[in-house]
Amino acid sequence: MSKISAAITAVGAYVPEYVLTNQILETLVDTNDEWITSRTGIKERRILKEEGKGTSFLAINAAKDLINKTGLNPKEIDLVIVATASPDMKAASTAAYTATQIGATNAFSFDLEAACSSFLFGMSTASSYIESGRYKKILLIGADKNSSFIDYTDRATCIIFGDGAGAVLFEPNNEGLGLQDEYLRSDGDGREFLQATYGGSSYPSTPEAVAEGKHFVFQDGKTVFKNAVFNMADVVVKILERNNLTKEDISWLAAHQANKRIIDATANRIDLDKNKVMMNIEKYGNTTSATLPLLLNDYESQLKKGDKIIFAAFGGGFTWGSIYLKWAYNS
Ligand code: UT7
């Protein structure tokens, strides 16, 4: 019997309508379009403005996009994973609400949190369930409403982050396509450099903490940047070596969109042709868990069955890793 592999068989996406441009940010903080563009590659991001709508709103719309495109019957979905660093609320699962709202009434569901690596780690999780033969249809959604914990007076963070969501369907494949290998890592010593300190169990929100803005995301950008450049390139090299892949073999690099300079550095480390580097940071900024599925959605029409895609991510925690996947369909 041939081994079952776990393939992505469909994608969908959703971004909110409101566009936060560099020009608008110039009116909020001491920054300018030239600085943001040259230091990050970002021109604009999408922000979910409507009161009372959280990450599940983004996740539900991305899932509905996938369902509408493919005609998938949501009742056939076995598991819904919402990869997110910004769940709707404490205690209640964002994935459970999302699954019910899209009609996945025969599924179980859970949230998966690993900061900007959430979706990458979710790919590993979803694939393991498929490879084991336990489940046949897993909806993996990467969704984040970063604007819910960004301080729009802090130029070190507000220029980078945006909101969005992407969804993929994982199914069994018997042609050897889908996830081939992974190299995933974490290092908890990194959490001091990127965190939202208040609002969790260590430091519950207090009126004083909120008044001082301690529930917002803080980052030591330079330290995060250096670690991201080193570690993303390192795991990509390891994945290539372990699978005897040369830069010519690779069809695409799908790297977490945090800063164009980090993505360029990763591609340069393996001397990859820039036409093979997926990039959409200019229009969405860093959408945390959503960057990888948003890339797949934007590039779906260019992807061909058998394409060798190297995924890479780095994020808070620290968390990081790389996945090698063979694309399973022509669209
Ligand atoms: O998703 C994973 C998590 N996040 C990341 O991976 C982000 C990693 N870090 C970064 O992308 C970059 O560190 C930033 C984009 C956050 C900052 O870029 P940088 O090149 O590291 O800038 P810097 O913090 O070293 O600042 C350089 C200069 C400073 O001025 P001086 O001291 O040289 O006079 C800053 O004060 O740029 C100044 N600066 C700004 N100027 C205009 C910092 N932020 C801004 C700004 N607009 N928004």
XYZ file of C-alpha atoms and ligand atoms in Angstrom:
379
model
C 0.000 0.000 0.000
C 1.419 3.410 -0.961
C 2.010 5.936 1.812
C -0.682 8.599 2.262
C 0.667 12.119 1.960
C -1.132 15.327 2.952
C -1.823 17.722 0.096
C -3.313 21.190 -0.113
C -6.260 20.845 -2.497
C -7.890 24.296 -2.277
C -7.274 27.821 -0.998
C -9.395 30.839 -0.097
C -8.785 34.244 1.468
C -10.328 37.369 2.905
C -8.991 40.816 3.735
C -11.043 43.712 5.165
C -11.968 46.591 2.880
C -10.349 49.453 4.814
C -6.878 50.297 3.428
C -4.378 51.888 5.830
C -1.778 53.506 3.573
C 1.676 54.816 4.438
C 0.287 58.283 3.726
C -2.369 57.857 6.428
C 0.285 56.584 8.878
C 2.280 59.759 8.193
C -0.593 61.636 9.865
C -0.575 59.358 12.938
C 3.136 58.952 13.791
C 6.496 60.487 12.908
C 7.214 58.427 9.790
C 7.132 58.701 6.019
C 6.334 56.611 2.977
C 9.970 56.533 1.821
C 11.229 55.166 5.174
C 8.502 52.520 5.452
C 8.885 51.402 1.835
C 12.676 51.170 1.890
C 12.935 49.556 5.369
C 9.994 47.138 5.112
C 8.598 46.964 1.560
C 5.107 47.782 2.879
C 2.856 50.299 1.107
C -0.509 49.529 2.696
C -2.350 47.122 5.011
C -5.966 46.124 5.558
C -7.699 46.887 8.860
C -10.945 45.428 10.213
C -12.723 48.500 11.572
C -16.211 47.258 12.451
C -16.829 47.158 16.177
C -17.502 43.723 17.655
C -15.966 41.836 14.734
C -12.895 39.809 15.636
C -10.541 37.290 14.073
C -13.399 34.811 13.524
C -15.010 37.282 11.095
C -11.843 37.147 8.969
C -11.539 33.358 9.342
C -15.198 32.715 8.450
C -14.939 34.838 5.303
C -11.713 33.135 4.168
C -13.318 29.721 4.719
C -16.463 30.787 2.851
C -14.306 31.957 -0.061
C -12.710 28.498 -0.248
C -16.110 26.773 0.044
C -17.668 28.972 -2.663
C -14.730 28.428 -5.031
C -14.714 24.645 -4.672
C -18.281 23.660 -3.837
C -16.966 21.819 -0.767
C -19.761 20.548 1.479
C -18.821 21.907 4.934
C -20.489 18.917 6.577
C -17.679 16.747 5.142
C -14.968 18.673 7.025
C -13.507 16.592 9.870
C -11.434 19.243 11.610
C -11.142 23.036 11.563
C -7.904 24.540 12.874
C -7.691 28.296 13.313
C -4.046 29.338 13.492
C -4.054 32.727 15.189
C -2.244 34.959 17.642
C -5.344 37.104 18.174
C -8.269 34.862 19.183
C -11.700 36.498 19.468
C -11.738 36.186 23.241
C -10.267 34.313 26.174
C -11.669 30.879 27.073
C -14.039 30.525 24.087
C -12.400 28.836 21.076
C -12.324 30.982 17.932
C -12.171 27.814 15.820
C -15.344 26.401 17.381
C -17.294 29.535 16.500
C -15.785 29.633 13.010
C -16.611 25.959 12.324
C -20.223 26.387 13.390
C -20.691 29.571 11.374
C -19.471 27.936 8.158
C -21.671 24.877 8.688
C -18.875 22.440 9.569
C -21.224 20.752 12.005
C -19.536 17.336 11.851
C -16.093 18.723 12.669
C -14.168 19.268 15.851
C -12.012 22.350 16.035
C -9.292 24.117 17.948
C -7.075 27.202 17.902
C -3.336 26.896 17.391
C -1.036 29.671 18.566
C 2.609 30.066 17.652
C 2.718 33.785 16.759
C 3.848 34.321 13.156
C 4.639 30.590 12.822
C 1.066 29.558 13.696
C 0.063 28.651 10.145
C 3.347 26.833 9.442
C 2.959 24.737 12.587
C -0.697 24.219 11.635
C 0.439 22.760 8.301
C 2.467 20.219 10.249
C -0.470 19.402 12.549
C -3.035 19.079 9.758
C -0.663 16.924 7.693
C -0.014 14.528 10.561
C -3.733 13.845 11.006
C -4.078 13.199 7.260
C -0.924 11.031 6.950
C -2.059 8.867 9.854
C -5.288 8.135 7.979
C -7.378 9.417 10.855
C -9.081 12.312 9.030
C -9.787 13.084 5.359
C -10.658 16.777 5.172
C -8.984 19.368 7.371
C -9.595 23.079 6.989
C -6.584 25.071 8.177
C -7.229 28.792 8.504
C -4.602 31.413 9.319
C -6.313 34.562 10.611
C -5.276 37.582 12.624
C -6.805 40.887 13.605
C -3.503 42.466 14.604
C -5.066 45.930 14.737
C -6.784 44.811 17.963
C -3.514 45.056 19.891
C -1.459 47.578 17.948
C -0.671 50.990 19.379
C -1.235 53.494 16.572
C 1.075 55.955 18.315
C 4.033 53.506 18.225
C 5.879 53.776 14.920
C 7.946 50.663 15.655
C 4.879 48.422 15.298
C 1.965 50.264 13.669
C 3.692 50.527 10.294
C 4.188 46.767 10.049
C 1.020 44.924 11.005
C -2.266 44.390 9.172
C -5.371 42.183 9.363
C -6.362 39.286 7.108
C -7.083 35.587 6.728
C -6.395 32.683 4.399
C -7.688 29.127 4.372
C -6.434 25.863 2.859
C -7.942 22.396 2.659
C -5.710 19.415 3.422
C -6.688 16.029 1.940
C -4.981 12.642 1.449
C -2.918 12.176 -1.700
C -1.590 8.920 -3.119
C 0.661 10.400 -5.814
C 3.337 11.484 -3.343
C 2.310 15.156 -3.526
C 1.787 17.452 -0.528
C 3.963 17.857 2.546
C 7.375 16.226 2.121
C 9.477 17.385 5.062
C 9.570 19.891 7.902
C 12.092 21.473 10.231
C 10.362 23.332 13.078
C 11.909 25.025 16.095
C 11.210 27.319 19.072
C 13.232 29.198 21.691
C 11.358 30.713 24.635
C 14.244 33.000 25.546
C 13.102 35.138 22.623
C 9.792 36.181 24.126
C 11.186 39.271 25.830
C 11.822 40.824 22.397
C 8.288 40.534 21.005
C 5.192 40.335 23.171
C 1.965 41.919 24.375
C 2.750 41.788 28.087
C -0.630 42.491 29.692
C -3.911 40.702 29.034
C -2.673 37.135 29.485
C -2.437 34.994 32.631
C 0.944 36.315 33.832
C -0.225 39.895 33.843
C -4.015 40.174 33.573
C -5.289 43.504 32.268
C -5.755 46.204 34.854
C -7.102 49.722 34.276
C -3.594 51.063 35.016
C -1.891 48.706 32.537
C -4.383 49.541 29.800
C -4.042 53.255 30.493
C -0.280 52.885 30.007
C -0.752 50.854 26.804
C 0.883 47.721 28.228
C -1.655 45.477 26.484
C -0.302 46.563 23.086
C 2.381 44.652 21.171
C 5.927 45.677 21.937
C 8.913 44.620 19.859
C 12.636 45.175 19.873
C 12.644 45.338 16.088
C 16.397 45.086 15.566
C 16.779 41.923 17.679
C 13.735 40.283 16.086
C 15.038 41.250 12.657
C 18.491 39.702 13.247
C 17.034 36.479 14.632
C 14.516 36.248 11.800
C 17.180 36.698 9.112
C 19.527 34.144 10.652
C 16.979 31.480 11.593
C 14.734 31.558 8.508
C 17.725 31.233 6.211
C 19.211 28.514 8.407
C 16.127 26.258 8.330
C 15.628 26.755 4.606
C 19.214 25.634 3.981
C 18.669 22.616 6.252
C 15.479 21.587 4.416
C 17.201 21.904 1.043
C 20.226 19.872 2.140
C 18.142 17.155 3.771
C 16.077 16.707 0.602
C 18.980 17.049 -1.852
C 17.351 20.102 -3.434
C 19.263 22.740 -5.364
C 18.019 26.279 -6.000
C 17.099 25.141 -9.541
C 14.800 22.449 -8.127
C 12.768 24.955 -6.124
C 9.696 26.381 -7.844
C 8.733 28.883 -5.134
C 9.787 30.318 -1.783
C 6.737 31.163 0.350
C 8.198 33.061 3.290
C 6.404 34.814 6.148
C 5.815 38.441 5.151
C 7.203 40.473 8.060
C 9.753 42.629 6.282
C 10.837 42.491 2.625
C 14.473 42.713 3.725
C 14.085 39.506 5.791
C 12.503 37.691 2.821
C 15.215 38.972 0.435
C 17.945 37.870 2.864
C 16.455 34.358 3.039
C 16.260 34.132 -0.764
C 19.795 35.524 -1.162
C 21.203 32.957 1.261
C 20.249 30.222 -1.232
C 20.860 32.474 -4.250
C 17.263 32.020 -5.418
C 15.995 33.778 -8.547
C 13.732 36.609 -7.346
C 10.959 35.512 -9.735
C 10.556 32.446 -7.531
C 10.004 34.468 -4.351
C 6.324 34.966 -3.490
C 5.749 38.503 -2.262
C 2.619 40.441 -1.307
C 3.871 42.344 1.747
C 3.430 45.644 -0.120
C -0.371 45.374 0.015
C -1.050 43.584 3.316
C 1.931 44.216 5.649
C 2.549 41.550 8.278
C -0.720 39.661 8.842
C 0.943 37.162 11.256
C -0.836 33.789 10.795
C -2.406 34.850 7.496
C 0.696 35.656 5.439
C 1.377 32.153 4.082
C -2.196 31.299 2.981
C -2.621 34.831 1.551
C 0.474 34.173 -0.558
C -0.955 30.859 -1.780
C -4.225 32.573 -2.637
C -2.533 35.389 -4.557
C -0.227 33.005 -6.459
C -2.702 30.121 -6.906
C -3.206 30.712 -10.647
C 0.582 30.461 -11.238
C 1.071 27.251 -9.249
C 1.356 23.959 -11.135
C 0.913 20.387 -10.021
C 4.279 19.101 -8.807
C 5.733 22.569 -8.037
C 8.221 22.361 -5.182
C 7.417 25.041 -2.616
C 9.626 25.902 0.350
C 7.695 27.565 3.170
C 9.474 29.478 5.938
C 8.352 31.518 8.925
C 9.734 33.261 11.985
C 7.819 34.850 14.839
C 7.333 35.675 18.475
C 8.256 33.154 21.106
C 10.603 32.761 19.246
C 9.103 30.217 16.854
C 10.339 29.367 13.375
C 10.726 26.677 10.771
C 10.543 25.529 7.183
C 8.309 23.090 5.297
C 8.867 21.492 1.901
C 5.617 20.794 0.020
C 4.794 19.603 -3.500
C 1.779 21.435 -4.958
C -1.041 19.056 -5.854
C -3.190 20.713 -8.538
C -3.434 23.047 -11.520
C -6.069 25.735 -11.119
O 6.672 38.741 12.192
C 7.791 38.584 13.012
C 7.961 39.742 13.878
N 8.418 40.976 13.352
C 9.493 41.133 12.540
O 10.068 40.239 11.989
C 9.976 42.543 12.392
C 11.468 42.603 12.527
N 11.987 43.949 12.553
C 11.871 44.829 11.533
O 11.230 44.572 10.539
C 12.647 46.125 11.639
O 13.510 46.060 12.741
C 11.751 47.382 11.768
C 10.991 47.636 10.472
C 10.777 47.247 12.917
C 12.631 48.599 12.026
O 13.588 48.721 10.976
P 15.134 48.916 11.322
O 15.832 49.030 10.045
O 15.549 47.814 12.270
O 15.126 50.320 12.036
P 15.701 50.720 13.471
O 14.755 50.340 14.534
O 17.126 50.295 13.570
O 15.707 52.282 13.316
C 16.543 52.958 12.374
C 16.234 54.423 12.417
C 16.221 54.995 13.824
O 16.677 56.342 13.757
P 18.179 56.717 14.155
O 18.351 56.269 15.575
O 19.052 55.968 13.189
O 18.221 58.208 13.986
C 14.788 54.981 14.222
O 14.453 55.910 15.196
O 14.906 54.653 11.898
C 14.112 55.293 12.904
N 12.771 54.721 12.788
C 11.819 55.235 11.984
N 11.822 56.293 11.159
C 10.691 56.528 10.478
C 12.270 53.625 13.413
N 10.997 53.403 13.015
C 10.708 54.385 12.146
C 9.548 54.702 11.394
N 9.580 55.772 10.559
N 8.428 53.950 11.451
